[in-house]
């Protein structure tokens, strides 16, 4: 007698669980070791950010300033670099993880936080609030949240247009097109408001370059809740994002709701981008380059991709900040300029490689 298992569609029978993807033990061990290396690189980058600056400070004086500050000039210089380093850690992690989220949501490996209009929404919100309430209010993370969230919601609504008519939900192509349209509209709003008020224009011009220098140390505490909440939500979405990569129909068959995953993913990306953009301005290419490079090592598994991005994103931002301090002594190059120099050739190479693969 042959006993057959009940089919998935049988009445009263529970749906079969999605098969777990098991990596070979050697591969898992390699990825875990890679995380340790990434953590070591992060510690090294943070140490260089504290030790290296436009003004040279001996390493012995740096160590003394950290463990036993004596109020000397060198100790004051080193102490001023600590909040800048902490801010670079938060901004780098936020931008890299938000880029990985958006690439997963749109199934586009060349996506970044600006793709869905979140960057433009945060910038527009800051500019408008600066014009209305002054620069003190406009530069807080809370000022970036309304615009970033509104842009994400509008993109989601526009991208899902026609879903009720039976033409499917907010697919990646619709989201990208909606993000481009929203970004264009918000860009016009930013230009109109900033050009109409010289005070707003000066504040916007200093902020739009993207820099970690000259930030109030209190900004670190203001940004931390946004970044922490966004990172926790992003890590919780690792498995749903893996299922979403198979397509909406496959994700639905596995018992997931693609629409809910996209909404939660946009919320996480909004929190991350709002905190990063409000604190340091729009720093480009971090959200594009880091996930793209990491994916070449980890593969598409977001359970590994997101932690790697959280570690290596700050490495890129801090390294770019250190390079900006060194190459233009006694002045500095802003982080946004350094990442642009690095990111533009990378984008060209990535696009060319994508064409060859296609």
One Martini backbone bead per residue (centre of mass of N, CA, C, O) as a GRO file, in nm:
protein
  358
    1UNK     BB    1   0.097   0.036   0.023
    2UNK     BB    2   0.044   0.372  -0.067
    3UNK     BB    3   0.146   0.671   0.086
    4UNK     BB    4   0.011   0.989   0.067
    5UNK     BB    5   0.041   1.310   0.070
    6UNK     BB    6  -0.107   1.587   0.123
    7UNK     BB    7  -0.208   1.836  -0.039
    8UNK     BB    8  -0.196   2.181  -0.042
    9UNK     BB    9  -0.519   2.197  -0.137
   10UNK     BB   10  -0.634   2.062   0.088
   11UNK     BB   11  -0.868   2.038   0.307
   12UNK     BB   12  -0.723   2.148   0.613
   13UNK     BB   13  -0.444   2.174   0.497
   14UNK     BB   14  -0.149   2.284   0.536
   15UNK     BB   15   0.077   2.479   0.420
   16UNK     BB   16   0.371   2.458   0.299
   17UNK     BB   17   0.676   2.519   0.372
   18UNK     BB   18   0.933   2.696   0.299
   19UNK     BB   19   1.220   2.624   0.176
   20UNK     BB   20   1.526   2.609   0.298
   21UNK     BB   21   1.824   2.776   0.245
   22UNK     BB   22   2.123   2.593   0.222
   23UNK     BB   23   2.438   2.632   0.311
   24UNK     BB   24   2.736   2.559   0.309
   25UNK     BB   25   2.949   2.548   0.565
   26UNK     BB   26   3.185   2.691   0.423
   27UNK     BB   27   3.024   2.941   0.332
   28UNK     BB   28   2.928   3.034   0.609
   29UNK     BB   29   3.211   3.065   0.732
   30UNK     BB   30   3.306   3.279   0.528
   31UNK     BB   31   3.092   3.494   0.595
   32UNK     BB   32   3.161   3.518   0.895
   33UNK     BB   33   3.455   3.603   0.849
   34UNK     BB   34   3.383   3.856   0.684
   35UNK     BB   35   3.251   4.008   0.919
   36UNK     BB   36   3.510   4.035   1.083
   37UNK     BB   37   3.663   4.197   0.871
   38UNK     BB   38   3.460   4.429   0.854
   39UNK     BB   39   3.489   4.508   1.152
   40UNK     BB   40   3.791   4.574   1.137
   41UNK     BB   41   3.762   4.795   0.920
   42UNK     BB   42   3.585   4.978   1.095
   43UNK     BB   43   3.787   5.026   1.323
   44UNK     BB   44   4.005   5.148   1.141
   45UNK     BB   45   3.839   5.384   1.028
   46UNK     BB   46   3.776   5.513   1.302
   47UNK     BB   47   4.070   5.558   1.386
   48UNK     BB   48   4.145   5.743   1.146
   49UNK     BB   49   3.926   5.961   1.199
   50UNK     BB   50   4.062   6.043   1.475
   51UNK     BB   51   4.380   6.068   1.388
   52UNK     BB   52   4.298   6.209   1.115
   53UNK     BB   53   4.374   6.537   0.972
   54UNK     BB   54   4.437   6.859   0.889
   55UNK     BB   55   4.570   6.817   1.168
   56UNK     BB   56   4.844   6.703   1.310
   57UNK     BB   57   4.859   6.412   1.533
   58UNK     BB   58   4.998   6.227   1.740
   59UNK     BB   59   4.940   5.913   1.846
   60UNK     BB   60   5.000   5.956   2.144
   61UNK     BB   61   4.803   6.199   2.172
   62UNK     BB   62   4.550   6.047   2.092
   63UNK     BB   63   4.551   5.837   2.319
   64UNK     BB   64   4.552   6.042   2.552
   65UNK     BB   65   4.284   6.188   2.469
   66UNK     BB   66   4.105   5.928   2.513
   67UNK     BB   67   4.202   5.821   2.813
   68UNK     BB   68   4.352   6.122   2.913
   69UNK     BB   69   4.238   6.410   2.922
   70UNK     BB   70   4.412   6.752   2.952
   71UNK     BB   71   4.317   7.014   2.768
   72UNK     BB   72   4.460   7.027   2.524
   73UNK     BB   73   4.478   7.091   2.197
   74UNK     BB   74   4.488   6.797   2.102
   75UNK     BB   75   4.246   6.701   2.269
   76UNK     BB   76   4.041   6.888   2.132
   77UNK     BB   77   4.073   6.783   1.845
   78UNK     BB   78   4.001   6.486   1.902
   79UNK     BB   79   3.721   6.540   2.033
   80UNK     BB   80   3.598   6.667   1.763
   81UNK     BB   81   3.612   6.380   1.602
   82UNK     BB   82   3.412   6.188   1.741
   83UNK     BB   83   3.130   6.285   1.639
   84UNK     BB   84   3.207   6.257   1.340
   85UNK     BB   85   3.248   5.951   1.349
   86UNK     BB   86   2.968   5.870   1.452
   87UNK     BB   87   2.818   5.997   1.214
   88UNK     BB   88   2.953   5.820   0.996
   89UNK     BB   89   2.842   5.553   1.096
   90UNK     BB   90   2.539   5.617   1.062
   91UNK     BB   91   2.533   5.716   0.768
   92UNK     BB   92   2.658   5.470   0.630
   93UNK     BB   93   2.452   5.259   0.727
   94UNK     BB   94   2.198   5.396   0.618
   95UNK     BB   95   2.270   5.413   0.314
   96UNK     BB   96   2.341   5.114   0.256
   97UNK     BB   97   2.077   4.979   0.357
   98UNK     BB   98   1.880   5.144   0.186
   99UNK     BB   99   1.995   5.048  -0.082
  100UNK     BB  100   1.935   4.746  -0.040
  101UNK     BB  101   1.631   4.779  -0.011
  102UNK     BB  102   1.571   4.912  -0.287
  103UNK     BB  103   1.694   4.687  -0.458
  104UNK     BB  104   1.495   4.471  -0.350
  105UNK     BB  105   1.222   4.611  -0.420
  106UNK     BB  106   1.308   4.663  -0.743
  107UNK     BB  107   1.512   4.463  -0.867
  108UNK     BB  108   1.774   4.674  -0.863
  109UNK     BB  109   2.124   4.685  -0.851
  110UNK     BB  110   2.117   5.024  -0.925
  111UNK     BB  111   1.993   5.120  -0.678
  112UNK     BB  112   1.880   5.403  -0.474
  113UNK     BB  113   1.747   5.636  -0.261
  114UNK     BB  114   1.680   5.826  -0.519
  115UNK     BB  115   1.482   5.643  -0.688
  116UNK     BB  116   1.211   5.696  -0.479
  117UNK     BB  117   1.237   6.007  -0.360
  118UNK     BB  118   1.357   6.028  -0.067
  119UNK     BB  119   1.575   6.242  -0.092
  120UNK     BB  120   1.396   6.466  -0.210
  121UNK     BB  121   1.195   6.476   0.025
  122UNK     BB  122   1.393   6.553   0.247
  123UNK     BB  123   1.501   6.813   0.114
  124UNK     BB  124   1.231   6.961   0.082
  125UNK     BB  125   1.157   6.968   0.381
  126UNK     BB  126   1.403   7.129   0.477
  127UNK     BB  127   1.364   7.380   0.301
  128UNK     BB  128   1.080   7.462   0.392
  129UNK     BB  129   1.139   7.478   0.702
  130UNK     BB  130   1.361   7.690   0.674
  131UNK     BB  131   1.173   7.912   0.553
  132UNK     BB  132   0.966   7.909   0.799
  133UNK     BB  133   1.163   7.835   1.083
  134UNK     BB  134   1.452   7.787   1.015
  135UNK     BB  135   1.761   7.633   1.049
  136UNK     BB  136   1.721   7.494   1.327
  137UNK     BB  137   1.473   7.320   1.223
  138UNK     BB  138   1.569   7.220   0.928
  139UNK     BB  139   1.828   7.032   1.060
  140UNK     BB  140   1.650   6.820   1.162
  141UNK     BB  141   1.534   6.502   1.137
  142UNK     BB  142   1.230   6.576   1.157
  143UNK     BB  143   1.232   6.750   0.892
  144UNK     BB  144   1.276   6.494   0.691
  145UNK     BB  145   1.037   6.297   0.736
  146UNK     BB  146   0.785   6.410   0.589
  147UNK     BB  147   0.904   6.411   0.299
  148UNK     BB  148   1.001   6.118   0.283
  149UNK     BB  149   0.726   5.987   0.346
  150UNK     BB  150   0.560   6.125   0.127
  151UNK     BB  151   0.723   6.022  -0.113
  152UNK     BB  152   0.685   5.720  -0.056
  153UNK     BB  153   0.374   5.721  -0.071
  154UNK     BB  154   0.341   5.838  -0.355
  155UNK     BB  155   0.502   5.621  -0.500
  156UNK     BB  156   0.324   5.386  -0.408
  157UNK     BB  157   0.055   5.492  -0.529
  158UNK     BB  158   0.150   5.533  -0.820
  159UNK     BB  159   0.278   5.245  -0.858
  160UNK     BB  160  -0.025   5.110  -0.781
  161UNK     BB  161  -0.166   5.189  -1.021
  162UNK     BB  162  -0.420   4.953  -1.113
  163UNK     BB  163  -0.463   4.727  -0.901
  164UNK     BB  164  -0.781   4.737  -0.894
  165UNK     BB  165  -0.789   4.661  -1.211
  166UNK     BB  166  -0.585   4.401  -1.236
  167UNK     BB  167  -0.258   4.496  -1.295
  168UNK     BB  168  -0.134   4.492  -1.032
  169UNK     BB  169   0.109   4.602  -0.852
  170UNK     BB  170   0.397   4.745  -0.725
  171UNK     BB  171   0.627   4.741  -0.931
  172UNK     BB  172   0.945   4.820  -1.019
  173UNK     BB  173   0.881   5.002  -1.264
  174UNK     BB  174   0.670   5.184  -1.131
  175UNK     BB  175   0.850   5.286  -0.900
  176UNK     BB  176   1.068   5.420  -1.073
  177UNK     BB  177   0.886   5.616  -1.230
  178UNK     BB  178   0.762   5.752  -0.982
  179UNK     BB  179   1.032   5.849  -0.860
  180UNK     BB  180   1.115   6.032  -1.095
  181UNK     BB  181   0.870   6.221  -1.083
  182UNK     BB  182   0.893   6.313  -0.788
  183UNK     BB  183   1.183   6.422  -0.805
  184UNK     BB  184   1.124   6.644  -1.013
  185UNK     BB  185   0.920   6.803  -0.848
  186UNK     BB  186   1.097   6.847  -0.591
  187UNK     BB  187   1.326   6.994  -0.736
  188UNK     BB  188   1.154   7.242  -0.809
  189UNK     BB  189   1.087   7.321  -0.518
  190UNK     BB  190   1.373   7.367  -0.418
  191UNK     BB  191   1.450   7.589  -0.620
  192UNK     BB  192   1.224   7.791  -0.558
  193UNK     BB  193   1.278   7.832  -0.253
  194UNK     BB  194   1.589   7.896  -0.254
  195UNK     BB  195   1.573   8.141  -0.463
  196UNK     BB  196   1.365   8.323  -0.289
  197UNK     BB  197   1.581   8.275  -0.042
  198UNK     BB  198   1.889   8.357   0.062
  199UNK     BB  199   1.905   8.202   0.331
  200UNK     BB  200   1.824   7.927   0.218
  201UNK     BB  201   2.043   7.909   0.003
  202UNK     BB  202   2.287   7.907   0.193
  203UNK     BB  203   2.202   7.656   0.355
  204UNK     BB  204   2.172   7.466   0.109
  205UNK     BB  205   2.459   7.494  -0.008
  206UNK     BB  206   2.604   7.375   0.254
  207UNK     BB  207   2.431   7.098   0.261
  208UNK     BB  208   2.426   6.960  -0.037
  209UNK     BB  209   2.724   6.840  -0.045
  210UNK     BB  210   2.806   6.667   0.187
  211UNK     BB  211   2.883   6.654   0.540
  212UNK     BB  212   3.063   6.612   0.865
  213UNK     BB  213   3.127   6.896   0.909
  214UNK     BB  214   3.010   7.114   1.157
  215UNK     BB  215   2.854   6.939   1.355
  216UNK     BB  216   2.650   6.887   1.597
  217UNK     BB  217   2.675   6.659   1.849
  218UNK     BB  218   2.356   6.630   1.887
  219UNK     BB  219   2.294   6.483   1.616
  220UNK     BB  220   2.356   6.196   1.699
  221UNK     BB  221   2.108   6.165   1.894
  222UNK     BB  222   1.892   6.234   1.671
  223UNK     BB  223   1.966   5.998   1.464
  224UNK     BB  224   1.971   5.723   1.614
  225UNK     BB  225   1.665   5.637   1.619
  226UNK     BB  226   1.629   5.616   1.312
  227UNK     BB  227   1.853   5.413   1.248
  228UNK     BB  228   1.774   5.190   1.444
  229UNK     BB  229   1.487   5.139   1.338
  230UNK     BB  230   1.569   5.081   1.042
  231UNK     BB  231   1.757   4.838   1.098
  232UNK     BB  232   1.558   4.651   1.238
  233UNK     BB  233   1.349   4.641   1.008
  234UNK     BB  234   1.541   4.540   0.788
  235UNK     BB  235   1.625   4.269   0.925
  236UNK     BB  236   1.324   4.163   0.939
  237UNK     BB  237   1.316   4.169   0.598
  238UNK     BB  238   1.505   3.955   0.476
  239UNK     BB  239   1.320   3.718   0.392
  240UNK     BB  240   1.102   3.873   0.225
  241UNK     BB  241   1.312   3.978   0.017
  242UNK     BB  242   1.391   3.703  -0.093
  243UNK     BB  243   1.104   3.637  -0.197
  244UNK     BB  244   1.068   3.894  -0.378
  245UNK     BB  245   1.298   3.813  -0.584
  246UNK     BB  246   1.099   3.589  -0.725
  247UNK     BB  247   0.837   3.740  -0.709
  248UNK     BB  248   0.509   3.793  -0.649
  249UNK     BB  249   0.395   3.509  -0.699
  250UNK     BB  250   0.600   3.351  -0.528
  251UNK     BB  251   0.555   3.506  -0.263
  252UNK     BB  252   0.255   3.434  -0.238
  253UNK     BB  253   0.299   3.122  -0.237
  254UNK     BB  254   0.475   3.158   0.044
  255UNK     BB  255   0.280   3.366   0.224
  256UNK     BB  256   0.323   3.651   0.115
  257UNK     BB  257   0.317   4.020   0.110
  258UNK     BB  258   0.434   4.239  -0.108
  259UNK     BB  259   0.303   4.505  -0.019
  260UNK     BB  260   0.394   4.496   0.278
  261UNK     BB  261   0.696   4.480   0.223
  262UNK     BB  262   0.719   4.750   0.073
  263UNK     BB  263   0.617   4.934   0.293
  264UNK     BB  264   0.825   4.856   0.511
  265UNK     BB  265   1.072   4.921   0.338
  266UNK     BB  266   1.006   5.224   0.303
  267UNK     BB  267   1.012   5.293   0.600
  268UNK     BB  268   1.303   5.214   0.653
  269UNK     BB  269   1.430   5.397   0.434
  270UNK     BB  270   1.316   5.661   0.546
  271UNK     BB  271   1.455   5.662   0.821
  272UNK     BB  272   1.746   5.645   0.715
  273UNK     BB  273   1.748   5.888   0.517
  274UNK     BB  274   1.651   6.110   0.705
  275UNK     BB  275   1.888   6.101   0.901
  276UNK     BB  276   2.123   6.133   0.696
  277UNK     BB  277   2.033   6.393   0.545
  278UNK     BB  278   1.998   6.583   0.791
  279UNK     BB  279   2.299   6.554   0.895
  280UNK     BB  280   2.483   6.544   0.591
  281UNK     BB  281   2.334   6.510   0.350
  282UNK     BB  282   2.364   6.425   0.011
  283UNK     BB  283   2.524   6.119  -0.022
  284UNK     BB  284   2.662   5.967  -0.280
  285UNK     BB  285   2.686   5.610  -0.380
  286UNK     BB  286   2.657   5.437  -0.124
  287UNK     BB  287   2.378   5.293  -0.189
  288UNK     BB  288   2.506   5.166  -0.453
  289UNK     BB  289   2.794   5.040  -0.406
  290UNK     BB  290   2.789   4.857  -0.157
  291UNK     BB  291   2.569   4.645  -0.235
  292UNK     BB  292   2.701   4.563  -0.503
  293UNK     BB  293   2.965   4.454  -0.385
  294UNK     BB  294   2.852   4.261  -0.169
  295UNK     BB  295   2.686   4.075  -0.359
  296UNK     BB  296   2.945   3.941  -0.488
  297UNK     BB  297   2.985   3.773  -0.207
  298UNK     BB  298   2.690   3.693  -0.079
  299UNK     BB  299   2.468   3.754  -0.254
  300UNK     BB  300   2.104   3.775  -0.227
  301UNK     BB  301   2.122   3.740   0.078
  302UNK     BB  302   1.991   3.946   0.328
  303UNK     BB  303   2.116   3.816   0.588
  304UNK     BB  304   2.406   3.923   0.476
  305UNK     BB  305   2.384   4.192   0.325
  306UNK     BB  306   2.296   4.388   0.554
  307UNK     BB  307   2.534   4.356   0.756
  308UNK     BB  308   2.754   4.437   0.556
  309UNK     BB  309   2.644   4.721   0.498
  310UNK     BB  310   2.656   4.822   0.799
  311UNK     BB  311   2.980   4.803   0.793
  312UNK     BB  312   3.078   4.924   0.499
  313UNK     BB  313   2.950   5.200   0.482
  314UNK     BB  314   3.125   5.345   0.700
  315UNK     BB  315   3.394   5.292   0.564
  316UNK     BB  316   3.347   5.472   0.318
  317UNK     BB  317   3.281   5.739   0.464
  318UNK     BB  318   3.537   5.761   0.641
  319UNK     BB  319   3.743   5.739   0.414
  320UNK     BB  320   3.644   5.989   0.258
  321UNK     BB  321   3.693   6.187   0.491
  322UNK     BB  322   3.996   6.143   0.519
  323UNK     BB  323   4.075   6.216   0.231
  324UNK     BB  324   3.957   6.508   0.243
  325UNK     BB  325   4.167   6.602   0.462
  326UNK     BB  326   4.442   6.533   0.310
  327UNK     BB  327   4.432   6.651   0.001
  328UNK     BB  328   4.344   6.969   0.127
  329UNK     BB  329   4.560   7.085   0.279
  330UNK     BB  330   4.413   7.275   0.526
  331UNK     BB  331   4.174   7.174   0.405
  332UNK     BB  332   3.856   7.043   0.263
  333UNK     BB  333   3.676   6.771   0.152
  334UNK     BB  334   3.386   6.660   0.094
  335UNK     BB  335   3.228   6.364   0.097
  336UNK     BB  336   3.052   6.394  -0.160
  337UNK     BB  337   3.295   6.440  -0.352
  338UNK     BB  338   3.448   6.175  -0.306
  339UNK     BB  339   3.217   5.974  -0.375
  340UNK     BB  340   3.185   6.080  -0.663
  341UNK     BB  341   3.466   6.006  -0.769
  342UNK     BB  342   3.423   5.701  -0.705
  343UNK     BB  343   3.122   5.639  -0.817
  344UNK     BB  344   3.119   5.707  -1.118
  345UNK     BB  345   3.308   5.483  -1.228
  346UNK     BB  346   3.148   5.254  -1.100
  347UNK     BB  347   2.885   5.295  -1.257
  348UNK     BB  348   3.002   5.250  -1.537
  349UNK     BB  349   3.110   4.963  -1.481
  350UNK     BB  350   2.838   4.837  -1.397
  351UNK     BB  351   2.685   4.890  -1.660
  352UNK     BB  352   2.880   4.741  -1.848
  353UNK     BB  353   2.853   4.466  -1.706
  354UNK     BB  354   2.548   4.443  -1.750
  355UNK     BB  355   2.561   4.436  -2.060
  356UNK     BB  356   2.735   4.186  -2.087
  357UNK     BB  357   2.542   3.997  -1.934
  358UNK     BB  358   2.298   4.059  -2.134
   0.00000   0.00000   0.00000
